[in-house]
PDB file of C-alpha atoms in Angstrom:
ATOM      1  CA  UNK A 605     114.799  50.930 -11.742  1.00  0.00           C
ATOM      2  CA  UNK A 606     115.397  54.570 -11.922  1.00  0.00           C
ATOM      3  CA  UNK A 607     118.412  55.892 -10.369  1.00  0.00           C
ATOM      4  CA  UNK A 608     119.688  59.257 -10.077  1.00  0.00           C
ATOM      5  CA  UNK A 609     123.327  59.648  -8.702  1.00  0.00           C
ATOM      6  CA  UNK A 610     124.589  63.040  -7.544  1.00  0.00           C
ATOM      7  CA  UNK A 611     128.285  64.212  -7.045  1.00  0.00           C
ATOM      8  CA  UNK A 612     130.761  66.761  -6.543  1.00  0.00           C
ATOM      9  CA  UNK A 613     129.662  68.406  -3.466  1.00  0.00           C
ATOM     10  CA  UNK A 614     131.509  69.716  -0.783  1.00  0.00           C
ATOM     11  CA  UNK A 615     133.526  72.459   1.259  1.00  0.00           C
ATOM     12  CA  UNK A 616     134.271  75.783  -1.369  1.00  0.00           C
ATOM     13  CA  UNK A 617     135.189  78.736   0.012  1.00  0.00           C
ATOM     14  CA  UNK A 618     132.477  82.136  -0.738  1.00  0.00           C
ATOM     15  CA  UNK A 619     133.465  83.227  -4.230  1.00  0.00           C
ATOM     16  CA  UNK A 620     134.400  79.803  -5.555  1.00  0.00           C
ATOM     17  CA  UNK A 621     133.033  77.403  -7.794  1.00  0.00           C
ATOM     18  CA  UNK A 622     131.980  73.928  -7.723  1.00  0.00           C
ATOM     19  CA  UNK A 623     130.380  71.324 -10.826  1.00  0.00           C
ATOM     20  CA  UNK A 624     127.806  69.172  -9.553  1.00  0.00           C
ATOM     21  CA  UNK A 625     127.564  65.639 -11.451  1.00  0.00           C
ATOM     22  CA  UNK A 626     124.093  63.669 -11.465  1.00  0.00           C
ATOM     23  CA  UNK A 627     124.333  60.523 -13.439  1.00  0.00           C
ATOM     24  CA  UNK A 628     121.239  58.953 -14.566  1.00  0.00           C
ATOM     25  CA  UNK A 629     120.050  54.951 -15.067  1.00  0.00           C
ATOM     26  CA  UNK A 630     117.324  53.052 -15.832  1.00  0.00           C
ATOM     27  CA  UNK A 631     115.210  55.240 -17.990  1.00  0.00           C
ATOM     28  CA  UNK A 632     115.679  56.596 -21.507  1.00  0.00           C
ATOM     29  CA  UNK A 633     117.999  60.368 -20.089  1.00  0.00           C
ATOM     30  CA  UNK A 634     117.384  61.781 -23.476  1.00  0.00           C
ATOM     31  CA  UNK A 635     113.671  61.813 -23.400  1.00  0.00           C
ATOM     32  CA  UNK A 636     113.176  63.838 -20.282  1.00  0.00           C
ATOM     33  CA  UNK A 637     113.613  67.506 -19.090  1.00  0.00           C
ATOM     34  CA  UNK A 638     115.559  67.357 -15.891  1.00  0.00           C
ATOM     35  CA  UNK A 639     115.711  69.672 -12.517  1.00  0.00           C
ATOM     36  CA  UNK A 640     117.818  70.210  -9.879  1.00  0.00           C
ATOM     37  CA  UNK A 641     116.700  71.595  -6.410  1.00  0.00           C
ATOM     38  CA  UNK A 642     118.509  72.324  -3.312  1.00  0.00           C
ATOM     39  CA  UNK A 643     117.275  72.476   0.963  1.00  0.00           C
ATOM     40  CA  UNK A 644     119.209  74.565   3.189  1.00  0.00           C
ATOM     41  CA  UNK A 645     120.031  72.786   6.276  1.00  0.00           C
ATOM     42  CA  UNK A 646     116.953  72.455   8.345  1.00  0.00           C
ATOM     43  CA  UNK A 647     115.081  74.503   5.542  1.00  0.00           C
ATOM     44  CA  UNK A 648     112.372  73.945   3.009  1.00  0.00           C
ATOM     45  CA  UNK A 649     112.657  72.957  -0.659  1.00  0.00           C
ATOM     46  CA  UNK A 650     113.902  75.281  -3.461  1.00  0.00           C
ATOM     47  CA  UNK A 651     114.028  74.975  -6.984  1.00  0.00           C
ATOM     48  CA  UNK A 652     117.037  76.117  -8.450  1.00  0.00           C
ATOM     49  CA  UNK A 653     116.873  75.378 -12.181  1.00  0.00           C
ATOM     50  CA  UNK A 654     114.765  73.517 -14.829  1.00  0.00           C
ATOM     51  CA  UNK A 655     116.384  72.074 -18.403  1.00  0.00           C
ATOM     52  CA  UNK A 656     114.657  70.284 -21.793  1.00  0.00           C
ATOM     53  CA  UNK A 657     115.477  67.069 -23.363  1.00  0.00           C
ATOM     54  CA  UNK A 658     117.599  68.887 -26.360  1.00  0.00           C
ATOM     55  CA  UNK A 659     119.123  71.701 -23.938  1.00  0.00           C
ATOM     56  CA  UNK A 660     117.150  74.438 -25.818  1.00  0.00           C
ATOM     57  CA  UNK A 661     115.092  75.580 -22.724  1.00  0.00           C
ATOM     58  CA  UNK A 662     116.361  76.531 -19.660  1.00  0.00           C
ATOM     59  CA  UNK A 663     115.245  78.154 -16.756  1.00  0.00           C
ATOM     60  CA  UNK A 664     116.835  79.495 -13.637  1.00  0.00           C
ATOM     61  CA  UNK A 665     115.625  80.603  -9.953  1.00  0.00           C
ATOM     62  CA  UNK A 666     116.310  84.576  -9.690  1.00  0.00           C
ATOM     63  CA  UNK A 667     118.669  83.403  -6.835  1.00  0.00           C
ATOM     64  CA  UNK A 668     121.347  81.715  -8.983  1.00  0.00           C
ATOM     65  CA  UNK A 669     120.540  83.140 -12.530  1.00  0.00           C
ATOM     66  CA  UNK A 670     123.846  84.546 -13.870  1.00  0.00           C
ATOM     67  CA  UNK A 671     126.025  82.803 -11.704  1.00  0.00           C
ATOM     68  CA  UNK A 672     124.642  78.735 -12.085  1.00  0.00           C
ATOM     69  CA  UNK A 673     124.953  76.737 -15.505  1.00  0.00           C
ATOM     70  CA  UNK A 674     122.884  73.646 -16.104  1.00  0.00           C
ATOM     71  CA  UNK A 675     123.604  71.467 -18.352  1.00  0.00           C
ATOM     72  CA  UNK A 676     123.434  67.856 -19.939  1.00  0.00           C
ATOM     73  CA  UNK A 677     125.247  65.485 -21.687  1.00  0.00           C
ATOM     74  CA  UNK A 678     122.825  62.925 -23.507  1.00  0.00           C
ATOM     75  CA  UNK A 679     125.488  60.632 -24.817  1.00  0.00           C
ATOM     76  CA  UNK A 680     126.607  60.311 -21.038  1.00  0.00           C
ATOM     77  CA  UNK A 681     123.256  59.943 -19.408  1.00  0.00           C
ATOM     78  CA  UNK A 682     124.266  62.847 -17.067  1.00  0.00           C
ATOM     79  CA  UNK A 683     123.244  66.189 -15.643  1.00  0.00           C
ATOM     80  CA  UNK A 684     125.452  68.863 -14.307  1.00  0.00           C
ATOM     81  CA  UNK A 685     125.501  72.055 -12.648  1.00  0.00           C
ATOM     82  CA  UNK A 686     128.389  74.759 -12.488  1.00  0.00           C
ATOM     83  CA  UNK A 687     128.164  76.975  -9.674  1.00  0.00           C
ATOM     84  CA  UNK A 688     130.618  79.898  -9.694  1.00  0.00           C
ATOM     85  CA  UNK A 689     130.527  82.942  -7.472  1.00  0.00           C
ATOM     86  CA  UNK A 690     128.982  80.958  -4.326  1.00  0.00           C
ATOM     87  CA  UNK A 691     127.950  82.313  -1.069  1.00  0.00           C
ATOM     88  CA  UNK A 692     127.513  81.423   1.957  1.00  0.00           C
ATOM     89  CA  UNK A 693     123.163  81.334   1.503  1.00  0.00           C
ATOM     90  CA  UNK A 694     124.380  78.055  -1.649  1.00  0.00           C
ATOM     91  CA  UNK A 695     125.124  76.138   0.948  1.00  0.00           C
ATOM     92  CA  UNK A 696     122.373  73.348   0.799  1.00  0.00           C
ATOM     93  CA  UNK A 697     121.618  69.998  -0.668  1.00  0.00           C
ATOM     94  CA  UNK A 698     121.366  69.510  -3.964  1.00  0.00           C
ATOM     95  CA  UNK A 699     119.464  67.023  -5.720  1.00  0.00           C
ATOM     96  CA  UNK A 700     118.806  66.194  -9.020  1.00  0.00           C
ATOM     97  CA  UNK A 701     115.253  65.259 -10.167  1.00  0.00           C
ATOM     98  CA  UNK A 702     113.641  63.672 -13.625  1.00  0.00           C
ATOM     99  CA  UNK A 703     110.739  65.576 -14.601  1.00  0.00           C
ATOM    100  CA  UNK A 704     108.558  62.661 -15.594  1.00  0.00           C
ATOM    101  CA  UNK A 705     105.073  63.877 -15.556  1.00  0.00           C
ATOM    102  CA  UNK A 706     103.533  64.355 -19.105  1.00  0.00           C
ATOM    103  CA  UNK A 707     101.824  68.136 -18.626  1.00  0.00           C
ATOM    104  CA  UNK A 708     103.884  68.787 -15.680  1.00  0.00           C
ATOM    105  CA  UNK A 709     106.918  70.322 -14.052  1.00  0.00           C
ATOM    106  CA  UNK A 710     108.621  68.247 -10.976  1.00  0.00           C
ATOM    107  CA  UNK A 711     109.996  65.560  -9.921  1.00  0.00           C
ATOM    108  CA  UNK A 712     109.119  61.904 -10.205  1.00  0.00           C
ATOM    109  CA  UNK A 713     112.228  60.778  -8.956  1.00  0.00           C
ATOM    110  CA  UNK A 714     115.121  62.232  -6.992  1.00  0.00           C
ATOM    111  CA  UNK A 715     118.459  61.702  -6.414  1.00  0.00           C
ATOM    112  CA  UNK A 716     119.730  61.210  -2.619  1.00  0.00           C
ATOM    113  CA  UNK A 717     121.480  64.534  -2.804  1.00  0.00           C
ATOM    114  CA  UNK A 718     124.632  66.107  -2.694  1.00  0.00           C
ATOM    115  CA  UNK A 719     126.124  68.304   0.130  1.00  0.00           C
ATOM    116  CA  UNK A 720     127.284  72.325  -1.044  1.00  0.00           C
ATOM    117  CA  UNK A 721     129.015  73.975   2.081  1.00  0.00           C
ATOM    118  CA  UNK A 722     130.244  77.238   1.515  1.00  0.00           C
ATOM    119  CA  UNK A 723     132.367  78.865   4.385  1.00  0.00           C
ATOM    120  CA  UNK A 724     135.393  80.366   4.948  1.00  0.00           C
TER     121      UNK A 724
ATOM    122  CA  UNK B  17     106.605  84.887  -8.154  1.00  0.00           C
ATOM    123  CA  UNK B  18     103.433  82.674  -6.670  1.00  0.00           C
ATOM    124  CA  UNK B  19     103.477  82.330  -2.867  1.00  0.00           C
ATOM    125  CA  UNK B  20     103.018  78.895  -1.439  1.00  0.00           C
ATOM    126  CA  UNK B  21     101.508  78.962   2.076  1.00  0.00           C
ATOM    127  CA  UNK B  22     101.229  75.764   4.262  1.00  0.00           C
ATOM    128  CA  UNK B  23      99.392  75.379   7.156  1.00  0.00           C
ATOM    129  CA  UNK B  24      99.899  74.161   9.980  1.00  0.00           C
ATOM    130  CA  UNK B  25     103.439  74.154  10.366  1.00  0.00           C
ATOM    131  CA  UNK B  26     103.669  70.836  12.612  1.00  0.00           C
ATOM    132  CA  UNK B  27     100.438  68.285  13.040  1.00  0.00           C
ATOM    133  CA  UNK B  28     100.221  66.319  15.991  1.00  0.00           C
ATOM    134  CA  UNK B  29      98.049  63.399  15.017  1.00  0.00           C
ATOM    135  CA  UNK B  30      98.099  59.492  16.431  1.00  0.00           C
ATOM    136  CA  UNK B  31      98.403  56.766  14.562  1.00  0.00           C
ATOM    137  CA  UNK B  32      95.363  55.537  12.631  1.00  0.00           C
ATOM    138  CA  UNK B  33      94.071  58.932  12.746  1.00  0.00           C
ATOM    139  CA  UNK B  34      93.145  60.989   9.716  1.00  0.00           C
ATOM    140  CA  UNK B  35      95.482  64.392   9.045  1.00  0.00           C
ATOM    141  CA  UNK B  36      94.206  67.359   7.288  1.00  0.00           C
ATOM    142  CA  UNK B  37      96.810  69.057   5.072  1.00  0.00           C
ATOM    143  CA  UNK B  38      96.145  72.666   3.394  1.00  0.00           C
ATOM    144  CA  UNK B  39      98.526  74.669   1.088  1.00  0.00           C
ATOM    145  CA  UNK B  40      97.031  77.825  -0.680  1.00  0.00           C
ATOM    146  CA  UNK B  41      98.881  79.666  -3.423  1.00  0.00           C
ATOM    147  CA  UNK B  42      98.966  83.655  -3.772  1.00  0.00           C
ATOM    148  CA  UNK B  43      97.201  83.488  -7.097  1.00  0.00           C
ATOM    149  CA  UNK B  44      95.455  80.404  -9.087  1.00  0.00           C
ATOM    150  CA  UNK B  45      97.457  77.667  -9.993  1.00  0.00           C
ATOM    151  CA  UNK B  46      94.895  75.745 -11.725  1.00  0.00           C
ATOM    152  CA  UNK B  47      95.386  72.147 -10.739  1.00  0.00           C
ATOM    153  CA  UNK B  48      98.859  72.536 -10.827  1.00  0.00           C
ATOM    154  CA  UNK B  49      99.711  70.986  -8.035  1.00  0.00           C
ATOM    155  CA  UNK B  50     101.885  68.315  -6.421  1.00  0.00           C
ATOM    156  CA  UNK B  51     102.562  67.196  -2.856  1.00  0.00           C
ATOM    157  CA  UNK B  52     105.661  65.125  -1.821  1.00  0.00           C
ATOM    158  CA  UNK B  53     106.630  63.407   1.650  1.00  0.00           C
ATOM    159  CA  UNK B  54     110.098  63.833   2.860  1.00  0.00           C
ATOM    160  CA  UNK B  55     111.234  61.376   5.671  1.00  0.00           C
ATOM    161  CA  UNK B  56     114.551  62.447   7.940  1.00  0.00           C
ATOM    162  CA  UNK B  57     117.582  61.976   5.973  1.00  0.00           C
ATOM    163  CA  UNK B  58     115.700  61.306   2.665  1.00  0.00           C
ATOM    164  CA  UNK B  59     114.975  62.684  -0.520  1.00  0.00           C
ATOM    165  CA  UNK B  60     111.133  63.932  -1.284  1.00  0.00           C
ATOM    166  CA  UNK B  61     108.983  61.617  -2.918  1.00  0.00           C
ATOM    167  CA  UNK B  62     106.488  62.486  -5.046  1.00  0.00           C
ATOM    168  CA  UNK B  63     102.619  61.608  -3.615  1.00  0.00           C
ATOM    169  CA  UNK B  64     100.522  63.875  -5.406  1.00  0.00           C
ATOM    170  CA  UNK B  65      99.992  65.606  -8.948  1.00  0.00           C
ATOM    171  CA  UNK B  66      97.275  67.484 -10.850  1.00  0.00           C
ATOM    172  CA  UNK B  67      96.150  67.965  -7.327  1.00  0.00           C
ATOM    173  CA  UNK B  68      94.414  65.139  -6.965  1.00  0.00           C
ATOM    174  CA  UNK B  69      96.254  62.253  -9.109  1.00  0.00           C
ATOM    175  CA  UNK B  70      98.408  59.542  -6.900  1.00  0.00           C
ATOM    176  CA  UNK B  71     101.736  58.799  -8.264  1.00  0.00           C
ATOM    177  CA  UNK B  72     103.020  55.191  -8.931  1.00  0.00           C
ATOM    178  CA  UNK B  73     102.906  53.363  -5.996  1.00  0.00           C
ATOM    179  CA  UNK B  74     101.357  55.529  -3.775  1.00  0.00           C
ATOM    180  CA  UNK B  75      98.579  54.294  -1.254  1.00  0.00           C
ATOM    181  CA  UNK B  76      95.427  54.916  -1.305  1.00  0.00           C
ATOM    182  CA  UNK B  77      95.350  56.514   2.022  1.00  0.00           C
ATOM    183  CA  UNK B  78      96.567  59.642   0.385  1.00  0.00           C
ATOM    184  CA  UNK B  79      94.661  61.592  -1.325  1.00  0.00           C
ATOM    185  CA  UNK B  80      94.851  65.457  -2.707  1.00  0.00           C
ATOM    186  CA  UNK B  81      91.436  67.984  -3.569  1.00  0.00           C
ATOM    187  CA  UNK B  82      91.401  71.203  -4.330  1.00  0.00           C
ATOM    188  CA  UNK B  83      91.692  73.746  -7.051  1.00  0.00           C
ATOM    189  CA  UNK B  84      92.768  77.174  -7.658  1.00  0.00           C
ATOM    190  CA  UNK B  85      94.280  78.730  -4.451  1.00  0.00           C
ATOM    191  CA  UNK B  86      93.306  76.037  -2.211  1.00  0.00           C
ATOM    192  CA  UNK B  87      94.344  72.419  -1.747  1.00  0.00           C
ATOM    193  CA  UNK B  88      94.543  69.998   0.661  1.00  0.00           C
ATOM    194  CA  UNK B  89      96.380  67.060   1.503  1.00  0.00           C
ATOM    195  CA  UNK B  90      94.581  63.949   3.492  1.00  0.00           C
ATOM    196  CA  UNK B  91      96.128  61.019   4.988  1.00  0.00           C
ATOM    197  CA  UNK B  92      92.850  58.789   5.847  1.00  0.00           C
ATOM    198  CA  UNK B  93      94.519  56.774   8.279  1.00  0.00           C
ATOM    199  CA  UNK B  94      98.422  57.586   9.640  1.00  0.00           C
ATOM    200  CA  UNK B  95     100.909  54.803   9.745  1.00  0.00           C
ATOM    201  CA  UNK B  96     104.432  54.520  11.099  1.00  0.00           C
ATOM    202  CA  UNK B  97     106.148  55.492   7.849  1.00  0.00           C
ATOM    203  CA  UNK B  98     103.666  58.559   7.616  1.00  0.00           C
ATOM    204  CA  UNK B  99     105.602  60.418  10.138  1.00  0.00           C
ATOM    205  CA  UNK B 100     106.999  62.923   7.657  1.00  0.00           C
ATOM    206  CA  UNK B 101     107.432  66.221   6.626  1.00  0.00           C
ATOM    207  CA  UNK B 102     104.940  67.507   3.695  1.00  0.00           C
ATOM    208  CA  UNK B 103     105.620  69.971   1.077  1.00  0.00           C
ATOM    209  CA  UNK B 104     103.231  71.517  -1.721  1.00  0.00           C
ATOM    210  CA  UNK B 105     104.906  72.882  -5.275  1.00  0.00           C
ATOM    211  CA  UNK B 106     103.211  74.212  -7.358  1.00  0.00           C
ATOM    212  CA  UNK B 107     103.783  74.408 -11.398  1.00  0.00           C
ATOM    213  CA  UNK B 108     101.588  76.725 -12.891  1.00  0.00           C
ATOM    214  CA  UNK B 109     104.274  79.089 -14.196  1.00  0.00           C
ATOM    215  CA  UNK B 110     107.957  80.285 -13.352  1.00  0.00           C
ATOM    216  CA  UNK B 111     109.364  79.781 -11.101  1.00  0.00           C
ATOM    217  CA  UNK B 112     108.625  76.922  -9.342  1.00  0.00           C
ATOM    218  CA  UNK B 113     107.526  77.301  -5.700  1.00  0.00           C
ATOM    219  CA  UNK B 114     107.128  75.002  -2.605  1.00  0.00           C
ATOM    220  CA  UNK B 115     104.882  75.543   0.440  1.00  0.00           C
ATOM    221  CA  UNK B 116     106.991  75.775   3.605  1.00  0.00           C
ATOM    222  CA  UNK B 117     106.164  72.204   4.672  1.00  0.00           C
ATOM    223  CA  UNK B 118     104.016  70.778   7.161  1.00  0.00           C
ATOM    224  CA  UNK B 119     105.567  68.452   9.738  1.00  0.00           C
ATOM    225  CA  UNK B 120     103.364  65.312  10.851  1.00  0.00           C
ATOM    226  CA  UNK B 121     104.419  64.211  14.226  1.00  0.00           C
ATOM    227  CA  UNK B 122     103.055  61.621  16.808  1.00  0.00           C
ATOM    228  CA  UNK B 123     101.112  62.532  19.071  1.00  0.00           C
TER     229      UNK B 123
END
C-alpha cells in the first residue's frame, strides 16, 4: 500500500524557516518524480514545487521560487522541503504527492498533510 | 501562467441525480487534464486523467470529456460519499494550475 507521511509543520514566526519531512512506503521512492502542494485554509489547491527521480529537474511555483528548497533523499525513501523567509500568505497545508502517471504531472497519491502557520 | 476556471462554484444536486462539472483553461491544454475529489478533512484523490481516463479504483459513475479549453466532469448518479469538493489541474506546461473547485452539496 502506498503511504506518504508528512512532518514538520507548525507555528514559525514571518521571516522564519521551517523543513517539511514526507516519508514514503510501499512503492519503489527512487523511480518516481515527486510534488508537494499546499491549500490555504478554506482555499483551493496550489502547487508549490515539482522534483525528478535523480534530483536533476526541479521546478518551483513563482510564489516560493528563491525562498523554498525541495529535495530528496533516495537512500531514505523521503522528500523534504525547506522553507525560509515565510510569510504570513505560507500558511497552508502541505502535502506531499507521488507523481505516478506515465506522460503526466500530478498526483496519484497524497499524503494527509501537514499544517504551516505563520503568525506573529 | 494557464488560468483554470470552474464553474459553478457550489452544485446543489440530490442523491441519485446526475451532476454536470465544467472547468475551461485560458489556453489549450490538450488532454492534459485531471480531476480529483476532496472530502472535508481529507486529502484530494485523484478521479480523472488524460481527461477522460479513470484512475485505479475509481467508479464508473465518473467520468471526464473534453479537450482543449473545455472539460467536464460527470457524476452519472450521486451517492453519499460524492458529497465533495471538485478540483480540475491541469498539466500541459509550467506551472501547474488548479480550477477553483466546485462544491457538490445536497440538495
Amino acid at each position: 500500500e502506498v503511504q506518504l507521511v508528512e512532518s514538520g509543520g507548525g507555528l514559525v514566526q514571518p521571516g522564519g524557516s521551517l523543513r517539511l519531512s514526507c516519508a514514503a512506503s510501499g512503492f519503489t521512492f527512487s523511480s518516481y518524480s515527486m510534488i508537494w502542494f499546499r491549500q490555504a485554509p478554506g482555499k483551493g489547491l496550489e502547487w508549490v514545487s515539482y522534483i525528478t527521480t535523480s534530483g536533476r529537474q526541479i521546478y518551483y511555483a513563482d510564489s516560493v521560487r528563491g525562498r523554498f528548497a525541495i529535495s530528496r533523499d533516495n537512500a531514505k525513501n523521503s522528500l523534504y522541503l525547506q522553507m525560509n523567509s515565510l510569510r504570513a500568505e505560507d500558511t497552508a497545508v502541505y502535502y506531499c504527492a507521488r507523481d505516478g502517471v506515465p506522460g503526466a504531472t500530478l498526483g496519484d497519491y497524497w499524503g494527509q498533510g501537514t499544517l504551516v502557520t505563520v503568525s506573529s | 501562467e494557464i488560468v483554470m476556471t470552474q464553474s459553478p462554484a457550489t452544485l446543489s444536486v440530490s442523491p441519485g441525480e446526475r451532476a454536470t462539472l465544467s472547468c475551461r483553461a485560458s489556453q489549450s491544454v490538450s488532454s492534459n487534464l485531471a480531476w480529483y475529489q476532496q472530502r472535508p478533512g481529507q486529502a484530494p484523490r485523484l478521479l480523472i486523467y488524460g481527461a477522460s481516463t479513470r484512475a485505479t479504483d475509481i467508479p464508473a459513475r465518473f467520468s471526464g470529456s473534453g479537450s482543449g479549453t473545455d472539460f467536464t466532469l460527470t457524476i452519472s448518479s450521486l451517492q453519499s460519499e460524492d458529497f465533495a469538493v471538485y478540483y480540475c489541474q491541469h498539466y500541459n506546461n509550467w506551472p501547474l494550475t488548479f480550477g477553483g473547485g466546485t462544491k457538490v452539496e445536497i440538495k
